[in-house]
CSV table of C-alpha atoms in Angstrom, one decimal:
chain,number,residue,atom,x,y,z
D,224,MET,CA,-31.8,19.4,13.3
D,225,THR,CA,-34.9,19.5,11.1
D,226,THR,CA,-36.9,22.3,10.6
D,227,ARG,CA,-40.5,22.7,9.4
D,228,THR,CA,-40.7,24.4,6.4
D,229,LYS,CA,-44.5,23.9,4.7
D,230,LYS,CA,-47.6,22.6,5.2
D,231,GLN,CA,-49.8,21.5,2.5
D,232,GLY,CA,-52.5,19.2,2.9
D,233,SER,CA,-52.1,16.3,4.6
D,234,TRP,CA,-48.5,16.7,3.9
D,235,ARG,CA,-45.6,18.2,5.5
D,236,THR,CA,-42.6,19.4,3.9
D,237,VAL,CA,-39.6,18.6,6.0
D,238,LYS,CA,-36.0,20.1,5.8
D,239,ARG,CA,-32.9,18.6,7.3
D,240,GLU,CA,-30.0,21.2,8.1
D,241,GLU,CA,-27.4,18.6,8.2
D,242,ASP,CA,-28.1,16.8,4.0
D,243,GLY,CA,-30.3,20.0,2.8
D,244,CYS,CA,-32.6,17.1,2.1
D,245,ALA,CA,-36.3,17.7,2.2
D,246,TYR,CA,-38.5,15.3,3.4
D,247,ARG,CA,-42.0,15.1,3.1
D,248,MET,CA,-44.0,13.2,6.1
D,249,MET,CA,-47.9,12.2,6.7
D,250,GLY,CA,-49.2,12.9,10.3
D,251,LYS,CA,-51.9,10.6,11.3
D,252,GLY,CA,-51.4,10.1,15.1
D,253,LYS,CA,-48.8,6.9,14.9
D,254,ILE,CA,-45.4,6.0,14.4
D,255,LEU,CA,-44.0,3.5,12.4
D,256,ARG,CA,-41.4,1.7,13.7
D,257,ARG,CA,-37.6,1.3,12.4
D,258,ASP,CA,-38.5,-2.0,11.2
D,259,GLN,CA,-41.8,-1.1,9.8
D,260,ILE,CA,-40.3,0.9,7.2
D,261,ASP,CA,-38.8,0.2,3.9
D,262,THR,CA,-35.5,1.0,3.6
D,263,GLN,CA,-34.8,-0.9,0.9
D,264,GLY,CA,-32.9,1.5,-2.3
D,265,LEU,CA,-32.5,3.9,0.3
D,266,ASP,CA,-29.0,5.0,0.1
D,267,MET,CA,-28.2,5.8,3.6
D,268,PRO,CA,-30.2,3.5,5.9
D,269,ASN,CA,-28.5,4.2,8.8
D,270,LYS,CA,-29.3,8.0,8.4
D,271,LEU,CA,-33.0,6.7,8.7
D,272,ASP,CA,-32.9,6.5,12.6
D,273,ASP,CA,-31.9,9.9,13.7
D,274,LEU,CA,-34.3,11.4,11.0
D,275,ILE,CA,-37.0,9.3,12.6
D,276,HIS,CA,-35.5,10.4,16.2
D,277,ASP,CA,-35.1,13.7,15.1
D,278,LEU,CA,-39.1,13.9,13.9
D,279,THR,CA,-40.1,12.2,16.8
D,280,ASN,CA,-38.5,14.8,19.2
D,281,MET,CA,-39.6,18.1,16.8
D,282,GLU,CA,-43.4,17.0,16.6
D,283,GLU,CA,-46.0,17.6,19.1
D,284,ASP,CA,-48.4,15.5,17.0
D,285,ARG,CA,-47.1,12.2,16.3
D,286,MET,CA,-46.1,11.2,13.0
D,287,ASP,CA,-47.0,7.7,11.3
D,288,VAL,CA,-44.9,7.6,8.3
D,289,VAL,CA,-41.8,9.1,6.8
D,290,LEU,CA,-43.2,9.0,3.3
D,291,GLN,CA,-41.1,9.9,0.6
D,292,ARG,CA,-37.7,11.3,0.7
D,293,LYS,CA,-37.4,13.4,-2.3
D,294,ASN,CA,-35.4,12.4,-4.9
D,295,VAL,CA,-35.3,8.9,-3.6
D,296,PRO,CA,-38.5,8.1,-5.0
D,297,SER,CA,-40.7,4.7,-4.6
D,298,SER,CA,-38.9,1.6,-2.9
D,299,PHE,CA,-38.4,4.1,0.3
D,300,THR,CA,-42.2,5.7,0.1
D,301,GLY,CA,-45.2,4.5,2.0
D,302,GLN,CA,-46.7,2.4,-1.4
D,303,LYS,CA,-49.8,1.1,-0.2
D,304,MET,CA,-51.1,4.7,0.5
D,305,ALA,CA,-49.5,5.9,-2.9
D,306,LEU,CA,-51.0,3.1,-4.8
D,307,ASN,CA,-54.2,3.5,-3.3
D,308,HIS,CA,-55.2,6.8,-3.8
D,309,THR,CA,-56.2,7.0,-7.3
D,310,ARG,CA,-58.6,4.2,-6.5
D,311,GLY,CA,-61.8,5.1,-7.6
D,312,LEU,CA,-60.6,8.2,-9.2
D,313,GLU,CA,-62.2,9.8,-12.2
D,314,ALA,CA,-61.0,11.4,-14.7
D,315,SER,CA,-63.1,13.6,-17.9
D,316,LEU,CA,-63.6,11.2,-21.0
D,317,SER,CA,-63.2,14.3,-23.1
D,318,ALA,CA,-59.5,14.6,-22.1
D,319,PHE,CA,-58.7,11.3,-22.4
D,320,SER,CA,-60.3,11.1,-25.8
D,321,PHE,CA,-58.5,14.4,-27.0
D,322,LEU,CA,-55.1,12.9,-25.6
D,323,PHE,CA,-56.0,9.4,-27.7
D,324,SER,CA,-56.4,11.1,-30.8
D,325,GLU,CA,-53.1,13.2,-30.4
D,326,MET,CA,-51.6,9.6,-30.0
D,327,ILE,CA,-53.2,8.2,-32.8
D,328,GLN,CA,-52.6,11.0,-35.0
D,329,TYR,CA,-49.1,11.1,-33.7
D,330,SER,CA,-48.3,7.3,-34.9
D,331,GLN,CA,-50.2,7.8,-38.1
D,332,LYS,CA,-47.0,10.3,-39.0
D,333,ARG,CA,-44.8,7.5,-38.7
D,334,VAL,CA,-46.2,4.3,-40.5
D,335,ALA,CA,-46.8,3.0,-43.4
D,336,GLY,CA,-50.3,1.5,-43.6
D,337,VAL,CA,-52.6,0.3,-41.6
D,338,ALA,CA,-51.2,-2.9,-39.9
D,339,ASP,CA,-48.3,-0.6,-38.8
D,340,LEU,CA,-50.6,1.7,-37.2
D,341,GLU,CA,-52.1,-0.9,-34.8
D,342,LYS,CA,-49.1,-2.5,-34.0
D,343,ARG,CA,-48.4,0.9,-32.8
D,344,LEU,CA,-51.2,1.7,-30.8
D,345,SER,CA,-51.1,-2.0,-29.7
D,346,ASN,CA,-47.6,-1.0,-28.3
D,347,PHE,CA,-49.1,1.8,-26.4
D,348,GLY,CA,-51.5,-0.4,-24.6
D,349,TYR,CA,-49.3,-2.8,-24.0
D,350,ARG,CA,-47.3,-0.5,-21.7
D,351,VAL,CA,-50.7,0.5,-19.9
D,352,GLY,CA,-51.6,-3.2,-20.0
D,353,MET,CA,-48.5,-4.3,-18.0
D,354,ARG,CA,-49.2,-1.9,-15.3
D,355,GLU,CA,-52.8,-2.1,-14.9
D,356,LEU,CA,-52.4,-6.2,-14.5
D,357,GLU,CA,-50.0,-5.4,-11.5
D,358,LEU,CA,-52.4,-3.0,-10.4
D,359,THR,CA,-55.3,-5.1,-10.5
D,360,LEU,CA,-54.0,-8.2,-9.0
D,361,TRP,CA,-52.3,-6.0,-5.7
D,362,ARG,CA,-55.9,-4.9,-5.5
D,363,GLU,CA,-57.7,-8.1,-5.6
D,364,LYS,CA,-58.6,-10.0,-2.9
D,365,ASN,CA,-58.2,-13.8,-3.4
D,366,ALA,CA,-55.8,-13.0,-6.6
D,367,LYS,CA,-54.8,-16.7,-7.7
D,368,ARG,CA,-51.8,-16.9,-10.4
D,369,GLU,CA,-54.3,-18.3,-13.6
D,370,THR,CA,-53.3,-21.7,-15.1
D,371,ARG,CA,-56.0,-22.4,-17.1
D,372,VAL,CA,-56.8,-20.7,-20.8
D,373,LEU,CA,-60.8,-20.5,-19.4
D,374,GLY,CA,-59.6,-19.0,-16.0
D,375,ILE,CA,-57.4,-16.1,-17.4
D,376,LEU,CA,-60.5,-15.3,-20.6
D,377,VAL,CA,-62.5,-15.0,-17.4
D,378,PHE,CA,-60.3,-13.1,-15.3
D,379,ILE,CA,-60.0,-10.4,-18.4
D,380,ASN,CA,-63.6,-10.5,-19.2
D,381,SER,CA,-64.6,-9.5,-15.9
D,382,THR,CA,-62.1,-8.2,-13.5
D,383,LEU,CA,-59.9,-6.2,-15.6
D,384,TRP,CA,-62.7,-4.7,-17.5
D,385,LYS,CA,-64.3,-4.2,-14.2
D,386,SER,CA,-61.3,-2.1,-12.8
D,387,LEU,CA,-60.9,-0.3,-16.4
D,388,PHE,CA,-64.3,0.2,-17.7
D,389,GLY,CA,-66.4,-0.1,-14.2
D,390,LYS,CA,-68.5,-3.2,-16.0
D,391,VAL,CA,-68.1,-6.6,-17.4
D,392,ALA,CA,-67.7,-7.0,-21.1
D,393,ASP,CA,-70.5,-8.2,-22.7
D,394,SER,CA,-69.4,-11.9,-24.3
D,395,LEU,CA,-66.5,-14.4,-24.4
D,396,GLN,CA,-66.8,-16.9,-27.0
D,397,LYS,CA,-64.5,-19.8,-28.2
D,398,SER,CA,-63.9,-19.6,-32.0
D,399,ASN,CA,-65.7,-22.7,-33.9
D,400,ASP,CA,-63.1,-23.0,-36.1
D,401,HIS,CA,-59.9,-22.8,-34.2
D,402,ASP,CA,-59.4,-24.4,-31.1
D,403,ASP,CA,-56.8,-21.3,-29.7
D,404,GLU,CA,-59.1,-18.4,-30.6
D,405,TYR,CA,-61.5,-16.7,-28.4
D,406,MET,CA,-63.2,-13.2,-28.6
D,407,ILE,CA,-64.0,-10.4,-26.6
D,408,THR,CA,-67.2,-8.5,-27.1
D,409,ASP,CA,-67.4,-5.1,-25.8
D,410,ASN,CA,-70.8,-3.6,-27.3
D,411,ASP,CA,-69.9,-0.1,-26.7
D,412,PRO,CA,-65.8,1.0,-25.6
D,413,ILE,CA,-66.0,4.0,-23.9
D,414,ILE,CA,-62.1,4.6,-24.9
D,415,LEU,CA,-64.3,4.8,-28.8
D,416,LYS,CA,-66.7,6.8,-27.9
D,417,TYR,CA,-65.5,9.7,-29.9
D,418,ILE,CA,-63.4,7.8,-32.8
D,419,SER,CA,-65.0,7.5,-36.3
D,420,THR,CA,-63.2,6.0,-38.8
D,421,PRO,CA,-62.6,7.4,-42.0
D,422,LYS,CA,-63.5,5.3,-45.3
D,423,GLU,CA,-60.4,4.8,-46.8
D,424,LEU,CA,-59.2,3.5,-43.7
D,425,SER,CA,-62.1,1.2,-42.8
D,426,SER,CA,-60.0,-1.6,-42.1
D,427,PHE,CA,-58.7,0.2,-39.2
D,428,ASN,CA,-59.5,-0.1,-35.5
D,429,ALA,CA,-58.4,2.1,-32.4
D,430,GLY,CA,-59.0,-0.6,-30.4
D,431,ALA,CA,-55.8,-2.0,-31.3
D,432,PHE,CA,-55.1,-0.1,-28.1
D,433,LEU,CA,-57.2,-1.8,-25.9
D,434,ALA,CA,-56.0,-5.3,-28.1
D,435,GLY,CA,-52.4,-4.1,-26.8
D,436,ILE,CA,-53.6,-4.0,-23.1
D,437,VAL,CA,-55.1,-7.3,-23.2
D,438,GLU,CA,-52.1,-9.2,-25.1
D,439,ALA,CA,-49.9,-7.2,-22.1
D,440,VAL,CA,-51.7,-8.9,-19.3
D,441,LEU,CA,-52.3,-12.6,-20.9
D,442,ASP,CA,-48.4,-12.3,-21.5
D,443,GLY,CA,-47.8,-11.1,-17.8
D,444,CYS,CA,-49.7,-14.2,-16.9
D,445,HIS,CA,-47.7,-16.3,-18.9
D,446,PHE,CA,-50.2,-16.8,-21.5
D,447,ALA,CA,-48.4,-16.0,-24.9
D,448,ALA,CA,-51.2,-14.9,-27.4
D,449,ARG,CA,-52.0,-12.6,-30.1
D,450,VAL,CA,-54.7,-9.7,-29.7
D,451,THR,CA,-56.5,-8.2,-32.7
D,452,ALA,CA,-59.1,-5.9,-32.7
D,453,HIS,CA,-62.1,-6.0,-35.0
D,454,SER,CA,-64.7,-3.8,-35.9
D,455,THR,CA,-68.3,-5.9,-35.4
D,456,ALA,CA,-70.5,-2.8,-35.4
D,457,SER,CA,-74.6,-3.6,-35.8
D,458,ASP,CA,-77.3,-1.2,-36.3
D,459,GLN,CA,-77.9,-1.7,-32.6
D,460,PHE,CA,-74.3,-1.4,-31.4
D,461,PRO,CA,-72.3,0.8,-33.9
D,462,SER,CA,-69.1,0.6,-32.6
D,463,CYS,CA,-69.4,-2.9,-30.8
D,464,MET,CA,-65.7,-4.3,-31.2
D,465,THR,CA,-64.4,-8.0,-30.7
D,466,LEU,CA,-61.1,-8.9,-29.4
D,467,LEU,CA,-59.7,-12.1,-31.2
D,468,ILE,CA,-57.2,-13.6,-29.3
D,469,LYS,CA,-55.1,-16.2,-30.6
D,470,PHE,CA,-53.2,-18.2,-28.1
D,471,ASP,CA,-49.7,-19.2,-28.4
D,472,LYS,CA,-48.7,-22.8,-29.7
D,473,SER,CA,-47.3,-23.7,-26.0
D,474,VAL,CA,-49.9,-22.5,-24.1
D,475,MET,CA,-52.2,-24.9,-26.0
D,476,GLN,CA,-49.8,-27.5,-25.7
D,477,ARG,CA,-49.6,-26.8,-21.4
D,478,GLU,CA,-53.8,-26.3,-21.3
D,479,LYS,CA,-53.7,-30.1,-23.4
D,480,ALA,CA,-51.5,-31.5,-20.7
D,481,PHE,CA,-53.5,-30.1,-18.0
D,482,GLU,CA,-57.0,-31.6,-19.7
D,483,GLY,CA,-54.9,-35.4,-19.4
D,484,LYS,CA,-54.8,-35.5,-15.6
J,194,MET,CA,-64.8,35.2,-20.2
J,195,GLN,CA,-67.6,36.8,-17.7
J,196,GLY,CA,-69.1,33.2,-16.5
J,197,THR,CA,-72.6,32.8,-15.7
J,198,PRO,CA,-73.5,29.8,-17.1
J,199,GLN,CA,-76.6,28.9,-15.0
J,200,PRO,CA,-78.0,31.7,-12.6
J,201,ARG,CA,-77.1,31.2,-9.1
J,202,ALA,CA,-78.8,32.8,-6.0
J,203,THR,CA,-76.6,31.8,-3.3
J,204,ALA,CA,-74.9,34.4,-1.1
J,205,ALA,CA,-71.4,33.0,-1.9
J,206,SER,CA,-71.9,32.9,-5.7
J,207,ASN,CA,-71.8,36.9,-5.6
J,208,GLN,CA,-67.7,37.0,-5.8
J,209,PRO,CA,-66.6,36.1,-9.7
J,210,GLY,CA,-64.3,33.9,-8.2
J,211,ALA,CA,-66.7,31.3,-6.2
J,212,ARG,CA,-69.3,31.4,-9.2
J,213,ALA,CA,-66.2,30.6,-11.4
J,214,LYS,CA,-65.5,27.4,-8.9
J,215,ALA,CA,-69.5,26.6,-8.5
J,216,ALA,CA,-69.9,26.4,-12.3
J,217,GLY,CA,-66.3,24.1,-12.6
J,218,GLU,CA,-67.8,21.9,-10.1
J,219,ASP,CA,-71.3,21.7,-11.6
J,220,ILE,CA,-69.9,20.9,-15.1
J,221,TRP,CA,-67.4,18.0,-13.9
J,222,LYS,CA,-70.3,16.2,-11.8
J,223,ASN,CA,-73.3,16.7,-14.3
J,224,ARG,CA,-72.1,17.6,-17.2
J,225,THR,CA,-68.8,15.5,-17.7
J,226,ASP,CA,-68.3,11.8,-19.5
J,227,LYS,CA,-65.9,10.1,-17.2
J,228,ILE,CA,-63.5,7.6,-17.7
J,229,ASN,CA,-61.0,5.5,-14.6
J,230,ALA,CA,-58.5,8.2,-14.2
J,231,GLU,CA,-55.8,5.5,-13.9
J,232,LEU,CA,-56.5,4.7,-17.3
J,233,PHE,CA,-56.1,8.1,-18.3
J,234,THR,CA,-52.9,8.3,-16.2
J,235,LEU,CA,-51.0,5.3,-17.8
J,236,THR,CA,-51.7,6.4,-21.2
J,237,TYR,CA,-50.3,9.2,-20.9
J,238,GLY,CA,-47.3,7.5,-19.1
J,239,SER,CA,-47.4,5.0,-22.5
J,240,LEU,CA,-47.6,8.2,-25.0
J,241,VAL,CA,-44.4,10.3,-23.0
J,242,ALA,CA,-42.6,6.4,-23.0
J,243,GLN,CA,-43.1,6.4,-26.3
J,244,LEU,CA,-41.5,9.9,-27.5
J,245,VAL,CA,-38.7,9.4,-24.9
J,246,LYS,CA,-37.9,6.2,-27.2
J,247,ASP,CA,-38.5,7.7,-30.6
J,248,TYR,CA,-36.6,10.9,-29.9
J,249,GLU,CA,-33.7,9.8,-27.7
J,250,ASP,CA,-33.3,13.4,-26.3
J,251,TYR,CA,-36.2,15.2,-23.7
J,252,ALA,CA,-35.4,18.3,-24.9
J,253,GLU,CA,-37.2,16.9,-28.0
J,254,VAL,CA,-39.7,15.3,-25.9
J,255,ASN,CA,-40.6,18.5,-24.0
J,256,THR,CA,-41.2,20.2,-27.9
J,257,GLN,CA,-43.1,17.0,-28.8
J,258,LEU,CA,-45.5,17.4,-25.7
J,259,ASP,CA,-45.9,20.9,-26.1
J,260,LYS,CA,-47.0,20.4,-29.7
J,261,MET,CA,-49.1,17.6,-29.0
J,262,GLY,CA,-51.0,19.7,-26.2
J,263,TYR,CA,-50.9,22.8,-28.8
J,264,ASN,CA,-52.9,20.6,-31.1
J,265,ILE,CA,-55.3,19.4,-28.2
J,266,GLY,CA,-55.9,22.9,-27.0
J,267,THR,CA,-57.0,24.2,-30.1
J,268,ARG,CA,-59.8,21.8,-30.3
J,269,LEU,CA,-60.4,21.7,-26.6
J,270,ILE,CA,-61.2,25.3,-26.6
J,271,GLU,CA,-64.5,24.6,-28.4
J,272,ASP,CA,-65.4,22.3,-26.1
J,273,PHE,CA,-64.9,23.9,-23.2
J,274,ILE,CA,-66.5,27.0,-24.3
J,275,ALA,CA,-69.6,24.9,-25.5
J,276,LYS,CA,-70.2,23.1,-22.4
J,277,SER,CA,-69.0,26.0,-20.0
J,278,GLY,CA,-71.3,28.7,-22.0
J,279,LEU,CA,-68.3,31.5,-21.2
J,280,THR,CA,-68.2,34.5,-22.6
J,281,LYS,CA,-64.9,37.1,-23.1
J,282,CYS,CA,-63.2,37.3,-19.4
J,283,GLY,CA,-63.1,41.2,-17.8
J,284,SER,CA,-59.3,40.9,-17.7
J,285,PHE,CA,-56.3,38.5,-17.8
J,286,VAL,CA,-56.4,37.9,-14.3
J,287,GLU,CA,-59.9,36.7,-14.7
J,288,THR,CA,-59.1,34.8,-17.2
J,289,ALA,CA,-56.4,33.0,-14.7
J,290,ASP,CA,-59.7,32.5,-12.3
J,291,VAL,CA,-61.3,30.7,-15.4
J,292,ILE,CA,-58.6,28.3,-16.0
J,293,SER,CA,-57.8,27.2,-12.7
J,294,LYS,CA,-61.3,26.6,-11.5
J,295,ILE,CA,-63.3,25.8,-14.9
J,296,GLY,CA,-60.6,24.5,-17.4
J,297,PHE,CA,-58.7,22.4,-15.2
J,298,LYS,CA,-61.3,21.6,-13.4
J,299,MET,CA,-63.4,20.6,-16.4
J,300,TYR,CA,-60.6,18.2,-17.8
J,301,LEU,CA,-58.9,17.0,-15.2
J,302,GLY,CA,-61.1,17.5,-11.9
J,303,ILE,CA,-58.4,19.9,-10.1
J,304,THR,CA,-58.1,23.5,-9.3
J,305,PRO,CA,-54.6,24.6,-9.5
J,306,THR,CA,-53.6,27.9,-7.2
J,307,ILE,CA,-53.0,30.7,-8.5
J,308,THR,CA,-50.1,32.4,-6.7
J,309,ASN,CA,-47.6,34.9,-7.9
J,310,ILE,CA,-49.5,37.7,-10.1
J,311,SER,CA,-47.1,40.1,-11.6
J,312,GLN,CA,-47.6,43.4,-10.8
J,313,ASP,CA,-48.6,44.3,-14.7
J,314,GLN,CA,-51.3,41.7,-14.3
J,315,LYS,CA,-50.0,39.8,-17.4
J,316,GLU,CA,-48.0,37.0,-15.8
J,317,PHE,CA,-49.4,34.2,-13.1
J,318,SER,CA,-48.4,30.8,-11.9
J,319,LEU,CA,-50.9,27.5,-11.7
J,320,ILE,CA,-49.6,25.5,-9.0
J,321,LEU,CA,-50.7,21.7,-9.1
J,322,GLU,CA,-51.6,20.1,-6.1
J,323,ASP,CA,-52.7,17.1,-7.4
J,324,ASN,CA,-51.4,16.4,-11.2
J,325,PRO,CA,-53.4,13.5,-12.7
J,326,LEU,CA,-50.8,12.9,-15.1
J,327,ALA,CA,-48.1,12.3,-12.8
J,328,GLU,CA,-49.4,9.4,-10.8
J,329,PHE,CA,-47.2,6.4,-10.5
J,330,VAL,CA,-44.4,8.3,-11.9
J,331,GLU,CA,-40.5,8.3,-11.5
J,332,LEU,CA,-38.1,10.1,-13.5
J,333,PRO,CA,-35.3,8.2,-14.2
J,334,GLU,CA,-32.0,10.4,-13.4
J,335,ASP,CA,-31.0,11.2,-16.5
J,336,ALA,CA,-34.4,12.6,-17.3
J,337,VAL,CA,-34.3,15.0,-14.2
J,338,ARG,CA,-30.6,15.8,-15.3
J,339,ASP,CA,-31.4,16.5,-18.8
J,340,GLY,CA,-35.1,18.4,-18.3
J,341,LEU,CA,-37.3,16.7,-19.3
J,342,TRP,CA,-40.9,18.2,-18.4
J,343,TYR,CA,-43.3,15.2,-17.7
J,344,SER,CA,-46.8,16.9,-18.2
J,345,ASN,CA,-45.4,19.5,-20.4
J,346,VAL,CA,-48.3,18.9,-22.7
J,347,LEU,CA,-50.3,21.2,-20.3
J,348,CYS,CA,-48.4,23.9,-21.6
J,349,GLY,CA,-48.8,23.4,-24.7
J,350,VAL,CA,-53.0,22.8,-24.1
J,351,LEU,CA,-52.7,26.2,-22.4
J,352,ARG,CA,-51.1,28.2,-25.0
J,353,GLY,CA,-53.3,26.5,-27.7
J,354,ALA,CA,-56.7,26.9,-26.3
J,355,LEU,CA,-55.7,30.7,-25.6
J,356,GLU,CA,-54.7,31.7,-28.5
J,357,MET,CA,-58.0,30.3,-29.9
J,358,VAL,CA,-59.6,33.4,-27.5
J,359,LEU,CA,-56.7,35.6,-29.1
J,360,LEU,CA,-54.5,35.2,-26.1
J,361,GLN,CA,-51.4,35.1,-27.3
J,362,VAL,CA,-49.2,33.1,-24.4
J,363,GLU,CA,-46.0,32.1,-23.2
J,364,CYS,CA,-46.2,28.9,-21.2
J,365,ASN,CA,-44.0,26.6,-19.6
J,366,PHE,CA,-43.3,24.6,-15.9
J,367,VAL,CA,-40.9,25.7,-13.7
J,368,ALA,CA,-40.8,23.4,-11.1
J,369,ASP,CA,-42.2,19.6,-10.8
J,370,VAL,CA,-41.9,17.9,-7.6
J,371,LEU,CA,-41.5,14.8,-9.8
J,372,ARG,CA,-37.7,16.3,-9.9
J,373,GLY,CA,-37.6,17.2,-6.8
J,374,ASP,CA,-39.1,20.6,-6.2
J,375,GLU,CA,-41.2,21.7,-3.2
J,376,VAL,CA,-44.4,22.1,-5.9
J,377,THR,CA,-45.5,21.7,-9.4
J,378,GLU,CA,-45.6,25.3,-11.1
J,379,ILE,CA,-46.8,26.5,-14.1
J,380,ARG,CA,-45.9,29.7,-15.1
J,381,VAL,CA,-47.9,31.7,-17.6
J,382,ARG,CA,-47.5,35.3,-19.4
J,383,LEU,CA,-49.4,37.3,-21.6
J,384,VAL,CA,-47.7,38.2,-24.7
J,385,LYS,CA,-50.3,39.9,-26.5
J,386,VAL,CA,-53.6,40.4,-27.3
J,387,LEU,CA,-54.2,39.3,-30.9
J,388,ASP,CA,-56.4,40.8,-33.4
J,389,GLU,CA,-59.3,39.0,-34.9
J,390,GLU,CA,-57.3,36.9,-37.9
J,391,VAL,CA,-57.4,33.9,-40.0
J,392,PRO,CA,-56.3,31.0,-37.4
J,393,ALA,CA,-52.5,29.4,-38.7
J,394,ALA,CA,-52.5,26.1,-39.7
J,395,ASP,CA,-52.1,23.6,-37.4
J,396,GLU,CA,-48.4,22.6,-36.7
């Protein structure tokens, strides 16, 4: 038997007496068939049938998805819904900046020099980038796997930047001196808005966090590269920042092979 | 913090609660610079992951998150007062209202529900229906078992911010949907109202 316990917003929490588990459901007037529910990772798929049966019989208004059994996250959930409901939401820039500043201070206590500090910030970014890539690609309508250097750079310059900052990066350039180096410039990176670097740390750029994000995205697309952030401030754009992307040898060799074709 | 940032002459705004709500929404809508919420969420996640890696002990991670939150809170309060233009609250219950409807709204875009106000009006609970910090998050089993409070930074923020307005509080999570609880609940208890003095050094 199932008892309905609580209704919060569009959620309903349902408790099953047999196993005492709480289930969450969403009601939108359609029942999902058994085979439409992803049971991967569910520890007792056979119980799902009678759960659905219970729910259908009990509820007058019909349910569509058994969204989430508590304590058994993810694979059993309506992932599409869960992933998209944060799309387009905004958070306060102050809140982000306070958090980011705390992250920098925390890192600063644990490092010997500027290079280490940037490495740590880059690591913070790397974990963000890995996830952001997955999310962006999953939402991209005509996502395809990029195989060429220029393709992936344009993807970062436009698609990734848009999904992170709501705008395209200000420029994408190829280095004159080195074939394997490219630069992406943002004239006014929003995450650096409230950051000013003291004189004794003048070589430090908090954009290392952003460099980490880009490095993770490149890595995730099989373009191994080293990405570093550099301040390219001018009077017009005092917080202007350039990411220097240096591709790994293997990537350049692959690129050459493509060119030969 | 009797809240009248801008005079509002609608019928609904005669209620103190409604007024706070309108003020919070106004600040959020018109006077807050925004950033992609997912970037914020993922960044917080990256921080927690780093702490777990550095300390290898969930209890210590809770403490660190609380400390960082405290540091944030002591700075955030200035921004908060400047933007909201609020002055002293008449009672702790009013403080609760301001925290939820203006504070949380201004920084996270959410308005937690206030419940379980104790008889002596010195304790209340904030129920977070949505928690922007916890989107996309699943806790591994051992984190649940060993008592990680994923969003513990919020407690520190409340503690730090309130201390700066001379309210010493104890603040902790008592339930979190990430851990399989029905709701996400923060309990706040007023310890005492502090005397005006030079603030202690940062932690």
